[in-house]
Tab-separated table of C-alpha atoms and ligand atoms in Angstrom:
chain	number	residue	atom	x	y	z
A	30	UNK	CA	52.377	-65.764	-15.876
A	31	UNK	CA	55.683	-65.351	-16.471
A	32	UNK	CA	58.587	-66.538	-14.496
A	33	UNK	CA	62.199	-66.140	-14.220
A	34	UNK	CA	64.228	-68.494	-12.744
A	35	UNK	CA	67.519	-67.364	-10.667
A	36	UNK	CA	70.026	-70.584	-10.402
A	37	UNK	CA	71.579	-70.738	-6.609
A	38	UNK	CA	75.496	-71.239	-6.621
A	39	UNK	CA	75.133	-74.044	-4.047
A	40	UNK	CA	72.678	-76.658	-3.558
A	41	UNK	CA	71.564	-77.752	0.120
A	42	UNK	CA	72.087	-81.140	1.662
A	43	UNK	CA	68.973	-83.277	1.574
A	44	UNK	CA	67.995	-84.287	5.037
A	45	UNK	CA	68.346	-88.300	6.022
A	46	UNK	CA	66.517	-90.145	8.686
A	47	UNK	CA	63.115	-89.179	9.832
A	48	UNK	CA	62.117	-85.788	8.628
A	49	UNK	CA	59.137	-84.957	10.900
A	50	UNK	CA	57.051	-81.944	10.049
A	51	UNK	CA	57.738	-78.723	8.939
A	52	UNK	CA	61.748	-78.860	9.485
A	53	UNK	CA	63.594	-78.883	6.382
A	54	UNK	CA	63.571	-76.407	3.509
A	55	UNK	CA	63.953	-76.767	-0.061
A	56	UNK	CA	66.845	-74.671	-2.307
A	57	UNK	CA	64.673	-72.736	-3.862
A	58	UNK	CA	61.333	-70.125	-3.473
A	59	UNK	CA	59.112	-69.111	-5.737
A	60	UNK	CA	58.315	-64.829	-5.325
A	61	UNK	CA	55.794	-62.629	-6.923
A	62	UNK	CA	55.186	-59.283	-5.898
A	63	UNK	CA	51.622	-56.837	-6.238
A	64	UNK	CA	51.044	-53.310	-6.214
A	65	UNK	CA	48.441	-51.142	-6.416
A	66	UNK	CA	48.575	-50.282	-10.113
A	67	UNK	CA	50.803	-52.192	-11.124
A	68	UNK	CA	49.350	-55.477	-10.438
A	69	UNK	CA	51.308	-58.921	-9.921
A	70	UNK	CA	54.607	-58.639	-11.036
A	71	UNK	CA	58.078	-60.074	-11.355
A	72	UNK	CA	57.185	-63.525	-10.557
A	73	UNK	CA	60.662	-65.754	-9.546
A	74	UNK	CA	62.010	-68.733	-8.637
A	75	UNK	CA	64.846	-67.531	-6.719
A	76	UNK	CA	67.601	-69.474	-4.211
A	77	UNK	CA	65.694	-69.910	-0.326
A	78	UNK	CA	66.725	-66.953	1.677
A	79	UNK	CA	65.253	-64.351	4.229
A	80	UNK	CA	63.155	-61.566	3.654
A	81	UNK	CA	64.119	-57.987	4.673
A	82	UNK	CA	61.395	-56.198	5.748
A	83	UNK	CA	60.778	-52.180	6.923
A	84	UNK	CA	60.350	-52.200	10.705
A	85	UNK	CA	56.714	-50.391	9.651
A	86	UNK	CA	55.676	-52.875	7.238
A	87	UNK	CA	51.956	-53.568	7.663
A	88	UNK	CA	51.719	-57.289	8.139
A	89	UNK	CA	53.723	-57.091	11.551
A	90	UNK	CA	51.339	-54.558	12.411
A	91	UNK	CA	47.802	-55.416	11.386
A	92	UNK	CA	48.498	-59.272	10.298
A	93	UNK	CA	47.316	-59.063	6.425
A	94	UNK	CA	48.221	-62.301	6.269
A	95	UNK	CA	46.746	-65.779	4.600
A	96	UNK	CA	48.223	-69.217	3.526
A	97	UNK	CA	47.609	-72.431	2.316
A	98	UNK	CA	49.164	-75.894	2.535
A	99	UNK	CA	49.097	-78.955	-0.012
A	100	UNK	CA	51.528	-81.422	-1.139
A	101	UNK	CA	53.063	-83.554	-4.027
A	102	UNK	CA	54.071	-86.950	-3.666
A	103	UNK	CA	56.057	-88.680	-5.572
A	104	UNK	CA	54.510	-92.176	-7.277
A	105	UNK	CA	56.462	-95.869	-7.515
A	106	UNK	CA	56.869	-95.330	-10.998
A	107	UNK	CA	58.166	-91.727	-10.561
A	108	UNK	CA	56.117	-89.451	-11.294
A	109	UNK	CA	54.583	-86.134	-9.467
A	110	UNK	CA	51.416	-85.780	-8.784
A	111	UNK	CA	49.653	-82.770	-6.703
A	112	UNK	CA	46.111	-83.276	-4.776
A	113	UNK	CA	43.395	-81.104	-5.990
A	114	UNK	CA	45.723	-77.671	-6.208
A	115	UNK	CA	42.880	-75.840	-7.616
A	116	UNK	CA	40.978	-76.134	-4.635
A	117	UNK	CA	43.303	-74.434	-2.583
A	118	UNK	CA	44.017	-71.950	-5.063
A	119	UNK	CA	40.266	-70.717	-4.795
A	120	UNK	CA	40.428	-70.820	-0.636
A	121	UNK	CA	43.283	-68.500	-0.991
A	122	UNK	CA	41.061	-66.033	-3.111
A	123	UNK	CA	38.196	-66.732	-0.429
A	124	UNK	CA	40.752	-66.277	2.133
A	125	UNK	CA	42.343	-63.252	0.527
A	126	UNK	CA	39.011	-61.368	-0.604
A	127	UNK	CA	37.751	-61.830	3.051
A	128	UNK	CA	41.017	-59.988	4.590
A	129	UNK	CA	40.901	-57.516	1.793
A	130	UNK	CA	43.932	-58.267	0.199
A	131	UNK	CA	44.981	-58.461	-3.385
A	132	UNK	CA	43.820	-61.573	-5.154
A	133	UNK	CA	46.006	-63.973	-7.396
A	134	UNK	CA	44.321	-66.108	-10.169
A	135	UNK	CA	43.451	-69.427	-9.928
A	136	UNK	CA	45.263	-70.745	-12.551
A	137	UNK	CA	48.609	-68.676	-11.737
A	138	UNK	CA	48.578	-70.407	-7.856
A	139	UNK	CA	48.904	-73.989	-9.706
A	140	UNK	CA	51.151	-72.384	-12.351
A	141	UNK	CA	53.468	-71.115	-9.232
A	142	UNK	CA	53.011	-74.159	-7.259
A	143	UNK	CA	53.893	-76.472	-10.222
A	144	UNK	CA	57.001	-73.998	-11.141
A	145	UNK	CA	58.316	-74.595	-7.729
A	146	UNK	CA	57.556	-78.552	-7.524
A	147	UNK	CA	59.167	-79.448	-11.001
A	148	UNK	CA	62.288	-77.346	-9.985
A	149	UNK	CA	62.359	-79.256	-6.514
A	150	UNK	CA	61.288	-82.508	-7.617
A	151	UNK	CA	64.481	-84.218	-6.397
A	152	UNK	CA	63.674	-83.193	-3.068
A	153	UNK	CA	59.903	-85.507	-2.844
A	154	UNK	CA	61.084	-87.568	-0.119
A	155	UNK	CA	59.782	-91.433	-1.385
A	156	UNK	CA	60.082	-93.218	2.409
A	157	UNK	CA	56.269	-94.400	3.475
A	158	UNK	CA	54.092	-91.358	4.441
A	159	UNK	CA	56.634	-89.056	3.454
A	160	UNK	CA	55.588	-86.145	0.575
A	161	UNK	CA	56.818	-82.228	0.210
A	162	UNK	CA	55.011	-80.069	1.812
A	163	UNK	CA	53.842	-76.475	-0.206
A	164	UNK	CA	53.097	-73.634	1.902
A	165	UNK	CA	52.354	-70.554	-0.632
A	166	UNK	CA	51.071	-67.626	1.296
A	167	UNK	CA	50.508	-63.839	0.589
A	168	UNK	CA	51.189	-60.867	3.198
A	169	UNK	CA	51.112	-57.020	3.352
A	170	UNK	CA	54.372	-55.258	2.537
A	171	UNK	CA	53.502	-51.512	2.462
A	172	UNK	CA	55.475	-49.483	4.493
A	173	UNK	CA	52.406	-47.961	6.755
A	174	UNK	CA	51.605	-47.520	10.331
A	175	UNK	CA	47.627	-46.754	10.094
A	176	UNK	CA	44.808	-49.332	9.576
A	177	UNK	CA	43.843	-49.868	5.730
A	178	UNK	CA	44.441	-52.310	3.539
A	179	UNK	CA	48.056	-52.180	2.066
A	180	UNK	CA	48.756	-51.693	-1.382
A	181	UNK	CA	51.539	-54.154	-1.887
A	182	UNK	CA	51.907	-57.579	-1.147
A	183	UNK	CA	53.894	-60.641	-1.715
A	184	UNK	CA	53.241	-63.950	-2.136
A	185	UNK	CA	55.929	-66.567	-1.316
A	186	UNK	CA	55.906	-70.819	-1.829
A	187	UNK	CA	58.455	-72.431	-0.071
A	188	UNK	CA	58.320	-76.315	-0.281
A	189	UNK	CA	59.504	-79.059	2.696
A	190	UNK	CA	59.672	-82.606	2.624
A	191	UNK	CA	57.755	-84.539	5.535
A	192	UNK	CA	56.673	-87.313	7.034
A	193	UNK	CA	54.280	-87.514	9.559
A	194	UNK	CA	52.310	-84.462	10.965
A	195	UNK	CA	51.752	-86.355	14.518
A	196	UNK	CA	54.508	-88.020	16.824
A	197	UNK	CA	51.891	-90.713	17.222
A	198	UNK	CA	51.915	-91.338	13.181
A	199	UNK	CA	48.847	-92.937	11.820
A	200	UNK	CA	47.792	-94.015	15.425
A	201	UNK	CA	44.739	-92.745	17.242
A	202	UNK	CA	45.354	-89.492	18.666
A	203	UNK	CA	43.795	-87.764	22.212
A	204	UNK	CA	41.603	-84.931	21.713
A	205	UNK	CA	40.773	-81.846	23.774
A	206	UNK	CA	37.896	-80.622	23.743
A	207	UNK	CA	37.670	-76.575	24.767
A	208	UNK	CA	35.691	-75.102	26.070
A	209	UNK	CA	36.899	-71.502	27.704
A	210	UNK	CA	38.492	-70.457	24.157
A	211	UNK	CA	36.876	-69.921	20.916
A	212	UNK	CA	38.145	-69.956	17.562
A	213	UNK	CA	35.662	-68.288	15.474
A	214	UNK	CA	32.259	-66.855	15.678
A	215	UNK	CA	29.623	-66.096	12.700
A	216	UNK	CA	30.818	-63.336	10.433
A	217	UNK	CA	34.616	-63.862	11.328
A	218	UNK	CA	37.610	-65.263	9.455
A	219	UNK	CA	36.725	-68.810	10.467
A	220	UNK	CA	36.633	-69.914	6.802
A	221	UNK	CA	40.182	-68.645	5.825
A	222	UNK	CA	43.247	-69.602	6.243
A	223	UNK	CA	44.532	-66.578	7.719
A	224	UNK	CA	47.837	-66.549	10.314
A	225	UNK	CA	45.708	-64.836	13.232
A	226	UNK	CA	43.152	-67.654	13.541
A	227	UNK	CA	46.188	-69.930	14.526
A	228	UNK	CA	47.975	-67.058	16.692
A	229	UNK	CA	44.709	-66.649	18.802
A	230	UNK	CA	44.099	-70.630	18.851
A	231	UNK	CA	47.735	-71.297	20.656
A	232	UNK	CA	46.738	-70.727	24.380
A	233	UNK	CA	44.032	-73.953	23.659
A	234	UNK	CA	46.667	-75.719	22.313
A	235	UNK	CA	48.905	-75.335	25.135
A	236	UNK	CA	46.092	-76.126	27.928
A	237	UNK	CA	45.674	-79.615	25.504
A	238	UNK	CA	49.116	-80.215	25.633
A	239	UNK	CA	49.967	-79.701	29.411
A	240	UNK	CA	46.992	-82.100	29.722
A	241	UNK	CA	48.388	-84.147	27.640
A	242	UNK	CA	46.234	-84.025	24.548
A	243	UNK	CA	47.366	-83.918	20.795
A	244	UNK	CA	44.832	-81.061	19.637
A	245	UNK	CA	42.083	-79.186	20.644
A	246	UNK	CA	38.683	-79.435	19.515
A	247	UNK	CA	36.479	-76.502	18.934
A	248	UNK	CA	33.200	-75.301	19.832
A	249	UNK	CA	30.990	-72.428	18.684
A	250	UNK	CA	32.396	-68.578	19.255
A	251	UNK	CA	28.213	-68.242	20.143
A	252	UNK	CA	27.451	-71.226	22.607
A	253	UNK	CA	29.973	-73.218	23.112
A	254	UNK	CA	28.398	-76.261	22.628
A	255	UNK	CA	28.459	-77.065	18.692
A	256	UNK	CA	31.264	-78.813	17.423
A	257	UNK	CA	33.592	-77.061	14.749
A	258	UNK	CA	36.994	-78.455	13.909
A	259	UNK	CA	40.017	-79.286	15.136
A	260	UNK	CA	43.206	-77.228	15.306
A	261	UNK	CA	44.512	-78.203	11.753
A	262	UNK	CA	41.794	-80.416	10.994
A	263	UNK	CA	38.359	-80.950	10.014
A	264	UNK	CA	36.602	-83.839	12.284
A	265	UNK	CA	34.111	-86.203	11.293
A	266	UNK	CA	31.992	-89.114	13.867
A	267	UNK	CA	30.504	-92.207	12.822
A	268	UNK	CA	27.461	-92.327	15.095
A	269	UNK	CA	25.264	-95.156	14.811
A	270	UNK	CA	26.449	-95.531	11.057
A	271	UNK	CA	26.199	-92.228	9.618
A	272	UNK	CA	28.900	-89.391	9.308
A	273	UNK	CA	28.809	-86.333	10.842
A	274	UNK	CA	30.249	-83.634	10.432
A	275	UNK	CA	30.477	-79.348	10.875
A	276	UNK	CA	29.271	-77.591	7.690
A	277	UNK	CA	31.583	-75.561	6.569
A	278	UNK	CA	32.585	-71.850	4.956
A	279	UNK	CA	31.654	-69.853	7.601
A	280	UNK	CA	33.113	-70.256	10.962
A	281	UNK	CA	34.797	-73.970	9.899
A	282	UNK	CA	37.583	-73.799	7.546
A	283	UNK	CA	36.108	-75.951	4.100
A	284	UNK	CA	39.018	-78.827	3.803
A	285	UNK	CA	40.287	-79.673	0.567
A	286	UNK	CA	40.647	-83.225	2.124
A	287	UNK	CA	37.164	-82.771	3.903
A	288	UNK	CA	35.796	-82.551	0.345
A	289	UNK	CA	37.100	-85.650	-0.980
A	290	UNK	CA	36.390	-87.751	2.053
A	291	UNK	CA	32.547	-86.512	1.685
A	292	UNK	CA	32.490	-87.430	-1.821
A	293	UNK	CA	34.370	-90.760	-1.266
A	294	UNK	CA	32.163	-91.758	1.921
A	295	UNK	CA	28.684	-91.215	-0.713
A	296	UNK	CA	30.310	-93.094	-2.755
A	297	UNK	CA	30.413	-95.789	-0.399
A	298	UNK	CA	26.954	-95.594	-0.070
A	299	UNK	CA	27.087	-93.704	3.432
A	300	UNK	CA	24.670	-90.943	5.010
A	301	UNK	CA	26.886	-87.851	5.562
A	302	UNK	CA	25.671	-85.345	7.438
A	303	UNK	CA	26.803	-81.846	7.603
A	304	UNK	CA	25.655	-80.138	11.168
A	305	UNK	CA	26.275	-78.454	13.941
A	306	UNK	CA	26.562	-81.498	16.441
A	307	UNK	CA	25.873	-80.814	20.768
A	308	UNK	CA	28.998	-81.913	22.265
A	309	UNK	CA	26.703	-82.950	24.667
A	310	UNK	CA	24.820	-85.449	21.941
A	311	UNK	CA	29.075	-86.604	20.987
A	312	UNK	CA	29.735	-87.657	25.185
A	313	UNK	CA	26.379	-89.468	24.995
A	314	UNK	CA	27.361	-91.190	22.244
A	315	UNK	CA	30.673	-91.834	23.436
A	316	UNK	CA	29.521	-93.349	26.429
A	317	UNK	CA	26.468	-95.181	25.540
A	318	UNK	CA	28.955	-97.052	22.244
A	319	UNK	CA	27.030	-95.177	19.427
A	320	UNK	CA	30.103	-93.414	18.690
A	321	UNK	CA	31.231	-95.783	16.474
A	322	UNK	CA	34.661	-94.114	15.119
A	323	UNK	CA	36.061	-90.588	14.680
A	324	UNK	CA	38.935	-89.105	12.905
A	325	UNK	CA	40.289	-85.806	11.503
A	326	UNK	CA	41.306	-84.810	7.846
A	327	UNK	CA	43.753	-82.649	6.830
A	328	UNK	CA	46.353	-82.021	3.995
A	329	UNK	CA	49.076	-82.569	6.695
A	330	UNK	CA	47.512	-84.953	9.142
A	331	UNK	CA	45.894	-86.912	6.049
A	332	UNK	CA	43.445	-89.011	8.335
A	333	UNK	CA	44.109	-88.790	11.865
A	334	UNK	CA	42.160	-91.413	14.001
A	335	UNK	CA	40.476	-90.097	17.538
A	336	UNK	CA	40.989	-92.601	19.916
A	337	UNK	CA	40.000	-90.407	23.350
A	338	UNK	CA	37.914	-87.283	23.825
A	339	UNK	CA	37.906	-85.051	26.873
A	340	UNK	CA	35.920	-82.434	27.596
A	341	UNK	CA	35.008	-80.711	31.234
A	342	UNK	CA	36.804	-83.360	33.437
A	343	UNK	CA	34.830	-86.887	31.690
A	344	UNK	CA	36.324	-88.839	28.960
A	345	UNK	CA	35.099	-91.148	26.394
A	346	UNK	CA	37.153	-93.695	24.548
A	347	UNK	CA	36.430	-94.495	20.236
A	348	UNK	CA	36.594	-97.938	19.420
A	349	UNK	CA	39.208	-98.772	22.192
A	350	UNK	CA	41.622	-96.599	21.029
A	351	UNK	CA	41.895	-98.299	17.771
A	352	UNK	CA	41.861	-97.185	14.212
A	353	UNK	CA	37.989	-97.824	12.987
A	354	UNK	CA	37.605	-100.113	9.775
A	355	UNK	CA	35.846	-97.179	7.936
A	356	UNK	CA	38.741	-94.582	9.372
A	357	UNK	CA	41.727	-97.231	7.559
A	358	UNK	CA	39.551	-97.210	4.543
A	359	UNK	CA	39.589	-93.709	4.266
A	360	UNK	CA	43.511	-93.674	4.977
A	361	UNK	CA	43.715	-96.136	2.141
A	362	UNK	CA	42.319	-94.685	-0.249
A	363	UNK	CA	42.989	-91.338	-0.082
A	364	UNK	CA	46.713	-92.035	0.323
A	365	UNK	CA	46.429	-94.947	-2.527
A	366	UNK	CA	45.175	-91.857	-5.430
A	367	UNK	CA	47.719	-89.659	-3.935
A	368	UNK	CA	50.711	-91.537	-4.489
A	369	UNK	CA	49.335	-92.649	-7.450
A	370	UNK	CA	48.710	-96.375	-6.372
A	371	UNK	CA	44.611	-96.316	-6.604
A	372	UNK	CA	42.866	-95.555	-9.838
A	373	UNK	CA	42.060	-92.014	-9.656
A	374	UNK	CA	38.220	-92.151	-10.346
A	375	UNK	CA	37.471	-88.730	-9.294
A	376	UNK	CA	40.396	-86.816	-11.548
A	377	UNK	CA	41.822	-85.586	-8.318
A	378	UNK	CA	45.323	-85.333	-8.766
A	379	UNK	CA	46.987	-83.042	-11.467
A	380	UNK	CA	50.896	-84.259	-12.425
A	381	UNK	CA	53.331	-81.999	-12.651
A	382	UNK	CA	55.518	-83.121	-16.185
B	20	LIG	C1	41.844	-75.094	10.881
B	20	LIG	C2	41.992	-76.151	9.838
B	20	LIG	N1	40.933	-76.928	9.555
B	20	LIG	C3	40.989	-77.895	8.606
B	20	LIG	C4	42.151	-78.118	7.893
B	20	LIG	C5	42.167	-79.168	6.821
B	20	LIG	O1	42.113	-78.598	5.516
B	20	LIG	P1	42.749	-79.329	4.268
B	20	LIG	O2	42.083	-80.667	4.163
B	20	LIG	O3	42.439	-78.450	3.113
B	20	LIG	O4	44.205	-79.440	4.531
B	20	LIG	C6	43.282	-77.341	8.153
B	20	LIG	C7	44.527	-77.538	7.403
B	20	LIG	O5	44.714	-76.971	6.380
B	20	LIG	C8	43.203	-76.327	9.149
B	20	LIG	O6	44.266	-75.546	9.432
């Protein structure tokens, strides 16, 4: 793919202090537009700036929208490294082929994200924890008011340094566990990463939040009673010591970081165990001490230790609201191969030269 790069006349200040999540953007974006026909075309790196948009443009009507989210860190010695880009470039074809929107090759999603990162690399925040954030995603442009799938699109990367996704940091974190609100049901969009499965999951979050919980915890659209994932993360239990944990590609997004942690825990000699657990089985355990540690994995949470679950009025506390042995393992060494600190046995990061 080729890209042309348009220089800004000014560059932006770069943030100081703690950056939190999701606050500061980059000086540049990287732009490519599709059309039916046509194809992808005039891809860009141009300065960070709005986006006009027709008042009928389909994506404010019908929400053709999808995204993903990874990150490159910057190592002691320097250099960039990216976690596993390819696998989110083929979510965002999964993602995009299930909302029937135009696809964009693997290898030009790493090509774009790469683009972006070596023009930005002075912004990789190097503070503990901290890493720049890449959010490419793709949404419907034509000019249409009418279901059917449009037949333009755009897809965007804009970059921002963070730290940590969670006030709390690397600290346990409370979980709510729903169960009024679903966020996906067999045959659904559960598996993408597609804007309306967080727009429909924000009255959960709210109920968590006025309760006093971090995130919510799914269940089944069906019963209600199998556990799923977590708002922006997958969850996995050490009960009576195995893993467990939701399968996923159907109603359970499939986690880039989910992926490696499964891998790395077999490594390890551990029992992983991909199915759909009975909340009711996850209180027991919780109460009766079987529940031996829990945490969540995500690209921006990393690995999130669950200290407290709730769920219809009882609560159960993991491992006295400490982070688990296994859970700081995990933490370890995924963060030690990202930031380039671990040997990398499994070839997951890619540098960007
Ligand atoms: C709903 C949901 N589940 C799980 C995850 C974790 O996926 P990954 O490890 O690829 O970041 C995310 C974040 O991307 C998410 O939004």
């Amino acid at each position: 793919m080729e890209i042309r790069f348009e220089k800004a006349d000014h560059l932006k200040e770069k943030p100081t202090g703690t950056l939190g999540f999701g606050k500061y953007y980059t000086d540049y974006m990287f732009v490519a537009d599709w059309d039916a026909g046509q194809g992808w075309h005039d891809a860009r790196i141009t300065p960070y700036a709005p986006i006009m948009m027709d008042p009928a443009t389909m994506v404010l009507h019908y929400a053709q929208e999808t995204f993903e989210g990874l990150k490159a860190y910057k190592t002691d010695d320097g250099r960039v490294l990216m976690f596993r880009p390819e696998m989110n470039a083929r979510r965002f074809i999964n993602s995009n082929k299930r909302l029937s929107m135009a696809t964009l090759p693997e290898e030009d999603f790493v090509q774009a994200c790469e683009s972006l990162v070596r023009v930005e690399k002075d912004w990789i925040p190097t503070g503990d924890g901290e890493s720049l954030y890449i959010r490419p995603y793709m949404f419907a442009t034509e000019k249409a008011v009418g279901v059917h799938p449009s037949r333009s699109y755009k897809f965007i990367i804009i970059c921002s340094p963070v730290g940590a996704y969670y006030p709390e940091g690397v600290s346990p974190v409370k979980i709510y566990i729903e169960d009024e609100y679903t966020r996906a049901t067999v045959g659904g969009t559960g598996f993408t990463k597609c804007g309306g499965n967080y727009a429909g999951s924000l009255k959960a979050q709210e109920k968590a939040e006025e309760l006093g919980y971090t995130q919510v915890l799914w269940l089944d659209g069906v019963h209600r009673q199998y556990v799923e994932e977590v708002g922006s993360m997958n969850v996995m239990f050490k009960i009576d010591g195995k893993i467990i944990t939701a399968p996923a590609g159907e109603t359970v997004l499939p986690g880039v970081t989910r992926d490696s942690m499964i891998q790395l825990l077999k490594s390890w000699g551990y029992e992983v165990i991909e199915k759909h657990l009975d909340v009711n089985e996850l209180m027991e355990a919780g109460k009766n001490g079987k529940l031996e540690e829990a945490w969540g994995t995500g690209t921006a949470a990393v690995i999130s230790p669950i200290g407290e679950l709730y769920y219809k009025g009882e609560k159960v506390t993991i491992n006295g609201f400490k982070t688990g042995e296994l859970t700081h393992k995990l933490y370890d060494t995924l963060t030690g191969i990202q930031w380039g600190r671990l040997e990398d046995k499994f070839h997951w990061t890619v540098e960007v030269k």
